[in-house]
mmCIF file of C-alpha atoms in Angstrom:
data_model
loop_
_atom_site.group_PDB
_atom_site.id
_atom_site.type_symbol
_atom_site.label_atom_id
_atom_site.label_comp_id
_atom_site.label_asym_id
_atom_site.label_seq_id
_atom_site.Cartn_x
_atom_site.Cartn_y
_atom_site.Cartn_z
ATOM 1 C CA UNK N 58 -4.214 -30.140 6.819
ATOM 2 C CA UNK N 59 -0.575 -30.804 5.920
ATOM 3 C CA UNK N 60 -1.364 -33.075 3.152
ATOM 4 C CA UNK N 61 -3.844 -30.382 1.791
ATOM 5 C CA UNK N 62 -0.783 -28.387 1.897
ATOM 6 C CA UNK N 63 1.503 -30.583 0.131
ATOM 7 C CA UNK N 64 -1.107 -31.277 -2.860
ATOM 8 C CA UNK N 65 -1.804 -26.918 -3.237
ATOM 9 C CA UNK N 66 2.217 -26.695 -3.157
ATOM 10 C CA UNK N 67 2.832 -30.025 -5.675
ATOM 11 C CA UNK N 68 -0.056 -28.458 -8.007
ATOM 12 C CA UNK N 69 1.343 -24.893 -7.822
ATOM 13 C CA UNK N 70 5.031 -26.676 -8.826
ATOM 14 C CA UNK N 71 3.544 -28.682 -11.705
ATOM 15 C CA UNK N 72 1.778 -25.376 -13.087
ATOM 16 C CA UNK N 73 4.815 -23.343 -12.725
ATOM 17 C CA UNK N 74 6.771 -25.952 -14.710
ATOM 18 C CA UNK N 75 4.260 -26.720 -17.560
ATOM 19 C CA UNK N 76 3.536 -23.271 -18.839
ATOM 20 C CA UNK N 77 6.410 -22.702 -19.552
ATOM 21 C CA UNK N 78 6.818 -20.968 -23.554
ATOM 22 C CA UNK N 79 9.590 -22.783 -26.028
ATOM 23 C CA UNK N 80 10.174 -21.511 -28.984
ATOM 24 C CA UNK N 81 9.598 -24.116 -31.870
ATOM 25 C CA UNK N 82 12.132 -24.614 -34.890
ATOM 26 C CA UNK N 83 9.815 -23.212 -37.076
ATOM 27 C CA UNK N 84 9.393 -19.613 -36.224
ATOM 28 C CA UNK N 85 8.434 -16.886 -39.237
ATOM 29 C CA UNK N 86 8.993 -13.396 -40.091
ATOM 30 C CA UNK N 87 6.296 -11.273 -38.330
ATOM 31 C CA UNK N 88 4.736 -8.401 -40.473
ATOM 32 C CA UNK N 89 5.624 -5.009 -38.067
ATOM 33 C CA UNK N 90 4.602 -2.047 -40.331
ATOM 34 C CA UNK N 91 3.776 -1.868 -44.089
ATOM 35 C CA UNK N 92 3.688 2.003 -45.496
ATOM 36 C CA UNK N 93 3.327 4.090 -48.781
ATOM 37 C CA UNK N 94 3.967 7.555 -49.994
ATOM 38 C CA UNK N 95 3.585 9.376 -52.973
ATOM 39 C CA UNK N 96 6.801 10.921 -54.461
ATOM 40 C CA UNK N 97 7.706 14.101 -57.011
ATOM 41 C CA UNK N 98 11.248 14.040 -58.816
ATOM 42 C CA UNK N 99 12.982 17.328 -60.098
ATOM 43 C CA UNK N 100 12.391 17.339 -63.136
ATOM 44 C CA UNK N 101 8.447 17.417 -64.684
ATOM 45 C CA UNK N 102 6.656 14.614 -65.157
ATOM 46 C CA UNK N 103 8.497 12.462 -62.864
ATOM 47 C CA UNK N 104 7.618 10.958 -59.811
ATOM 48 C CA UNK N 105 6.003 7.202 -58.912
ATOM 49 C CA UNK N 106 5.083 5.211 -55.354
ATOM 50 C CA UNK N 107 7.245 3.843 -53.026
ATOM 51 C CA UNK N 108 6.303 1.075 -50.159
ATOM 52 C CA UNK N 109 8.091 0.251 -47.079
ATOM 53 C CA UNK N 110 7.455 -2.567 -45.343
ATOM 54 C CA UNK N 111 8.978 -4.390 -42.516
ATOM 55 C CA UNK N 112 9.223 -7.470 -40.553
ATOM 56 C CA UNK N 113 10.469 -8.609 -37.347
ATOM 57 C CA UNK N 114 12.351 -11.568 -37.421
ATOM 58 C CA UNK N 115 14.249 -14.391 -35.145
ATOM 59 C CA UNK N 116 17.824 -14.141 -34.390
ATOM 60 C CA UNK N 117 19.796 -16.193 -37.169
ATOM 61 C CA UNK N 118 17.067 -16.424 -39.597
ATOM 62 C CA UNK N 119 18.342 -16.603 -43.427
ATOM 63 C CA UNK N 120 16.388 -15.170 -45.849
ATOM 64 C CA UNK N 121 16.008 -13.814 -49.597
ATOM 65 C CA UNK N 122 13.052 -11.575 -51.107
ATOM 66 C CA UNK N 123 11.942 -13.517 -53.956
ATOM 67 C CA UNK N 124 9.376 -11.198 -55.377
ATOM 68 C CA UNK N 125 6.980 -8.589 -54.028
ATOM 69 C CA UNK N 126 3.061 -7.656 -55.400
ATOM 70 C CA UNK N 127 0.913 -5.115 -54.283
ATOM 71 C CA UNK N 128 -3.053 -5.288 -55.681
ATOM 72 C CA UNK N 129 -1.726 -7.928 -58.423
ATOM 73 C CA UNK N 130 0.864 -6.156 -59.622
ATOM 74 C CA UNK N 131 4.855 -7.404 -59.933
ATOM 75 C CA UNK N 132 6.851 -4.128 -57.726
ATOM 76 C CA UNK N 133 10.431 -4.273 -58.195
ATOM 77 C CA UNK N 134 11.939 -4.741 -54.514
ATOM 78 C CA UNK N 135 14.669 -1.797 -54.842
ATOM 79 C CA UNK N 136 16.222 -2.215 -51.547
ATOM 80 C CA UNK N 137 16.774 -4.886 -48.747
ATOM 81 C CA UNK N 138 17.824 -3.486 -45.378
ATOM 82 C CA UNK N 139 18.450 -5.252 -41.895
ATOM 83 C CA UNK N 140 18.424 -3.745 -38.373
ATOM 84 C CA UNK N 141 19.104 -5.626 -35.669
ATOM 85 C CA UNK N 142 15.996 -8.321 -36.352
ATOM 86 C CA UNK N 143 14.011 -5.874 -38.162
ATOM 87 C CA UNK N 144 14.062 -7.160 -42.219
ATOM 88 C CA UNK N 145 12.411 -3.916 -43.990
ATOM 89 C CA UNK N 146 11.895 -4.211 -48.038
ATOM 90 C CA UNK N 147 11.752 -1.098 -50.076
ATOM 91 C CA UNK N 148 9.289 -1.068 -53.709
ATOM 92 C CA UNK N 149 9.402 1.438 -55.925
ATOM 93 C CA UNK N 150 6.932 1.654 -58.439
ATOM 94 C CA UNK N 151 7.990 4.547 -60.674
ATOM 95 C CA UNK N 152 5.496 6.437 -63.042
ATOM 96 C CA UNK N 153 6.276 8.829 -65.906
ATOM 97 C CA UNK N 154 3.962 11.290 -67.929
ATOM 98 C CA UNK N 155 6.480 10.724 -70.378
ATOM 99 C CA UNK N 156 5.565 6.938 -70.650
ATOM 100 C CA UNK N 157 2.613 7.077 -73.081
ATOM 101 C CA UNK N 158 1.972 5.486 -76.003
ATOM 102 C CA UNK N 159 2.394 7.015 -79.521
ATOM 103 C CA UNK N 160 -1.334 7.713 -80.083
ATOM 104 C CA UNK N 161 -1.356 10.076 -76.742
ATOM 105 C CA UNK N 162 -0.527 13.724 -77.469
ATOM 106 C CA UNK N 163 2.535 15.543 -76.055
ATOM 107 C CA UNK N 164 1.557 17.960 -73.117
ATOM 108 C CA UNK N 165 3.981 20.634 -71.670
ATOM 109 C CA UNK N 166 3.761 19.985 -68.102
ATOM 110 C CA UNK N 167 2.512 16.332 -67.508
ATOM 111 C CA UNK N 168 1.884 14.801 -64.203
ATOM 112 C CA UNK N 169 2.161 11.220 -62.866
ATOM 113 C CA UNK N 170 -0.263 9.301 -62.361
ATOM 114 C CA UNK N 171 -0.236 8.708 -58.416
ATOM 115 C CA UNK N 172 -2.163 6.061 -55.859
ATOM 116 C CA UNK N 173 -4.970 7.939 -54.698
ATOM 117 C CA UNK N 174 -5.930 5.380 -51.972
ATOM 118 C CA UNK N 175 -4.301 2.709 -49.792
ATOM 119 C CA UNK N 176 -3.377 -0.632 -52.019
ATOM 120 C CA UNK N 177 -6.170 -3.658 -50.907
ATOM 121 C CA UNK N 178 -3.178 -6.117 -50.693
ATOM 122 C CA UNK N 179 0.370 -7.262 -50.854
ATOM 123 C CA UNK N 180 2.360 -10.260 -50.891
ATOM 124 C CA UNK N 181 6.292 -10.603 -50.117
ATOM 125 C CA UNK N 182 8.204 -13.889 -50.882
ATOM 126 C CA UNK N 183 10.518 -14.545 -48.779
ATOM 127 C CA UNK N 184 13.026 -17.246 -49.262
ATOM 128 C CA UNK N 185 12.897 -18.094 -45.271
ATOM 129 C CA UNK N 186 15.383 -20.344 -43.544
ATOM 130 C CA UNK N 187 15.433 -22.393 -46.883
ATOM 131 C CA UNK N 188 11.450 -22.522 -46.845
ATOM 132 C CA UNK N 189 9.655 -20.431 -49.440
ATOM 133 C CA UNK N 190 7.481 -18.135 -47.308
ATOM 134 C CA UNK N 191 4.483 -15.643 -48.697
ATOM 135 C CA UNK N 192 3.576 -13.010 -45.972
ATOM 136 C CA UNK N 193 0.006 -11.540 -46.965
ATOM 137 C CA UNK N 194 0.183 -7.321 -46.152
ATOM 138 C CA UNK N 195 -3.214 -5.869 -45.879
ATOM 139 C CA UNK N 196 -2.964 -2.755 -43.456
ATOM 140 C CA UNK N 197 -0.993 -0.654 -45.301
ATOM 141 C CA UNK N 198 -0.902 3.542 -43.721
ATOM 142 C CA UNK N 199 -0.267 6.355 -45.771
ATOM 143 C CA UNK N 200 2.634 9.119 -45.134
ATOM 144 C CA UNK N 201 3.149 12.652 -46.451
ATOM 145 C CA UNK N 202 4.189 12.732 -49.730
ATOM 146 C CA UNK N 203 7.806 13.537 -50.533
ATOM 147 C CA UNK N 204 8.979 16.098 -53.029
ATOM 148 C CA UNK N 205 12.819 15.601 -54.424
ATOM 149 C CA UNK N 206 14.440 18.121 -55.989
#
């Protein structure tokens, strides 16, 4: 019986000890949220998209956005914020009724042309701990529309 007791107690031990988690060298930034709202400016005609989307990442980490898509298309990163280890990368992807081409004819009130429906994809680069790093967004949630004046 005791040595039946000694093998349950050496066994729990050895478990105990071996499942233990350690963090590896090679941690990345984890996508947390991705988001998108339309957007009106004050004055007519002027208004565009603008995409939030955030990452949680380790203690320490160095980084640099290299360049952000969404469906294909090149999105200016206009902001890089950092909070606590929360990296969070703001597009903007401005539109104007007043961008049109010379064959198009002038109209008195024009209106953007807005998303209508969630983008299929998005890539960030990341310039990661000196690694060049592409996180792939596809869950991206919609917010109210904001309306500046």
């Amino acid at each position: 019986m005791k040595n039946i007791l000694m093998c349950a107690m050496a066994l729990t031990s050895l478990l105990a000890f071996s499942c233990k988690t350690t963090k590896s060298g090679n941690e990345q930034a984890a996508l947390q949220k991705a988001i998108w709202y339309n957007w009106t400016g004050g004055i007519a005609g002027v208004g565009g998209t603008n995409y939030e989307i955030s990452f949680e990442i380790p203690d320490g980490a160095s980084y640099e956005v290299l360049s952000a898509t969404i469906d294909g298309n090149t999105i200016p990163v206009d902001k890089v914020s950092k909070a606590e280890n929360v990296l969070t990368v703001f597009l903007s992807e401005n539109r104007s009724a007043n961008q049109r081409s010379k064959d198009q004819p002038m109209i008195n009130n024009p209106t953007p042309n807005y998303r209508t429906e969630n983008p299929k994809s998005g890539q960030i680069e990341l310039l990661f701990n000196d690694k060049s790093v592409t996180i792939e967004v596809t869950n991206f949630e919609k917010t109210d529309s904001k309306n500046y004046k």
